[in-house]
Amino acid sequence: MNLSELLNGPIGQSVINNVSAQLGMDQKQAAGAVNIAIPAILAGMTRNAQSPQGATSLNNALEAKHDGSLLDNLTGMLQGNAANLQQDGAGILGHVFGSQKQAVEQGISQKTGISLQKIGPLLAMLAPIVMAYLGKEKRQANTGAGGLGDLLGGLLGGAQPQKRSGGGLMGMVGGLLDKNKDGNVLDDIFGMIKQ
């Protein structure tokens, strides 16, 4: 399964329903926000995994806590433990985006038209879900720290410049985040989270 299949399947619908209910958005707004926020989180993780230290740190987090089991009872977690999920997510986002977290939130807010007050909690809610999914994929692929960059690139639809038709998850958000219209959204997301 790739991430776009996840988003369009029952788990994705559960995430969108809960985001909509908890953050006071309609379904269309919630779906649009989720489909932009998740690639941004993945792009941040991809950027971090490009350094050996970042890859090891991400790998350790996946090994210790984010094995994918969260996905087994996602609806229960979203409805019953949303505060814990967001607290965990805030910590993840701190590692992923560092001092650029606010800039990323502002970028997503501008692209979606959703207030900044809702984007922060949205990202915090999504970060543990993305980590759980990555952990599950890592386990299935039997990948260590050295293979995380490739795994993340595959989830994003490839880290190489995207074709005009788009591909994978990045094709879903292409026009929204592709600032320089080069067909490669990843460079623009990296630009948002540059340190």
CSV table of N, CA and C in Angstrom, one decimal, residues 15-31 33 86 113-115 117-119 121-122 125:
chain,number,residue,atom,x,y,z
A,15,VAL,N,-9.5,9.6,9.4
A,15,VAL,CA,-8.7,10.8,9.8
A,15,VAL,C,-9.4,12.0,9.4
A,16,ILE,N,-9.9,12.1,8.2
A,16,ILE,CA,-10.7,13.3,7.7
A,16,ILE,C,-11.9,13.5,8.5
A,17,ASN,N,-12.7,12.5,8.8
A,17,ASN,CA,-13.9,12.7,9.7
A,17,ASN,C,-13.5,13.2,11.0
A,18,ASN,N,-12.5,12.7,11.6
A,18,ASN,CA,-12.1,13.2,13.0
A,18,ASN,C,-11.5,14.6,12.9
A,19,VAL,N,-10.7,14.9,11.9
A,19,VAL,CA,-10.1,16.2,11.8
A,19,VAL,C,-11.3,17.2,11.6
A,20,SER,N,-12.2,16.9,10.8
A,20,SER,CA,-13.4,17.7,10.5
A,20,SER,C,-14.2,18.0,11.8
A,21,ALA,N,-14.4,16.9,12.6
A,21,ALA,CA,-15.2,17.1,13.8
A,21,ALA,C,-14.5,17.8,14.9
A,22,GLN,N,-13.2,17.5,15.1
A,22,GLN,CA,-12.4,18.1,16.2
A,22,GLN,C,-12.0,19.5,15.9
A,23,LEU,N,-11.7,19.8,14.6
A,23,LEU,CA,-11.2,21.2,14.3
A,23,LEU,C,-12.2,22.1,13.7
A,24,GLY,N,-13.5,21.6,13.6
A,24,GLY,CA,-14.6,22.4,13.1
A,24,GLY,C,-14.4,22.8,11.6
A,25,MET,N,-14.0,21.9,10.8
A,25,MET,CA,-13.9,22.1,9.4
A,25,MET,C,-15.0,21.2,8.6
A,26,ASP,N,-15.3,21.6,7.4
A,26,ASP,CA,-16.2,20.7,6.7
A,26,ASP,C,-15.3,19.7,6.1
A,27,GLN,N,-15.9,18.6,5.5
A,27,GLN,CA,-15.2,17.4,5.0
A,27,GLN,C,-14.2,17.8,3.9
A,28,LYS,N,-14.6,18.7,3.0
A,28,LYS,CA,-13.8,19.1,1.9
A,28,LYS,C,-12.6,19.9,2.4
A,29,GLN,N,-12.7,20.8,3.3
A,29,GLN,CA,-11.6,21.5,3.9
A,29,GLN,C,-10.7,20.6,4.6
A,30,ALA,N,-11.2,19.6,5.4
A,30,ALA,CA,-10.4,18.7,6.1
A,30,ALA,C,-9.6,17.8,5.2
A,31,ALA,N,-10.2,17.3,4.1
A,31,ALA,CA,-9.6,16.5,3.1
A,31,ALA,C,-8.4,17.2,2.5
A,33,ALA,N,-6.8,19.8,3.6
A,33,ALA,CA,-5.7,20.1,4.6
A,33,ALA,C,-4.9,18.9,4.8
A,86,GLN,N,-2.0,14.5,20.0
A,86,GLN,CA,-1.5,15.8,19.6
A,86,GLN,C,-0.2,16.1,20.4
A,113,GLY,N,-6.2,28.1,3.1
A,113,GLY,CA,-7.1,29.1,3.5
A,113,GLY,C,-7.7,28.7,4.9
A,114,ILE,N,-7.1,27.8,5.6
A,114,ILE,CA,-7.5,27.4,6.9
A,114,ILE,C,-6.7,28.2,8.0
A,115,SER,N,-7.3,28.6,9.0
A,115,SER,CA,-6.6,29.5,10.0
A,115,SER,C,-5.4,28.8,10.6
A,117,GLN,N,-4.6,28.8,13.6
A,117,GLN,CA,-5.0,28.2,14.9
A,117,GLN,C,-5.4,26.7,14.7
A,118,LYS,N,-5.9,26.4,13.5
A,118,LYS,CA,-6.3,25.0,13.2
A,118,LYS,C,-5.2,24.1,12.6
A,119,ILE,N,-4.3,24.8,11.9
A,119,ILE,CA,-3.2,24.1,11.2
A,119,ILE,C,-2.2,23.4,12.2
A,121,PRO,N,-2.8,22.3,15.4
A,121,PRO,CA,-3.4,21.0,15.9
A,121,PRO,C,-3.5,19.9,14.8
A,122,LEU,N,-3.8,20.3,13.6
A,122,LEU,CA,-4.0,19.4,12.5
A,122,LEU,C,-2.6,18.6,12.3
A,125,MET,N,-1.9,16.3,15.1
A,125,MET,CA,-2.7,15.1,15.0
A,125,MET,C,-2.2,14.1,14.0
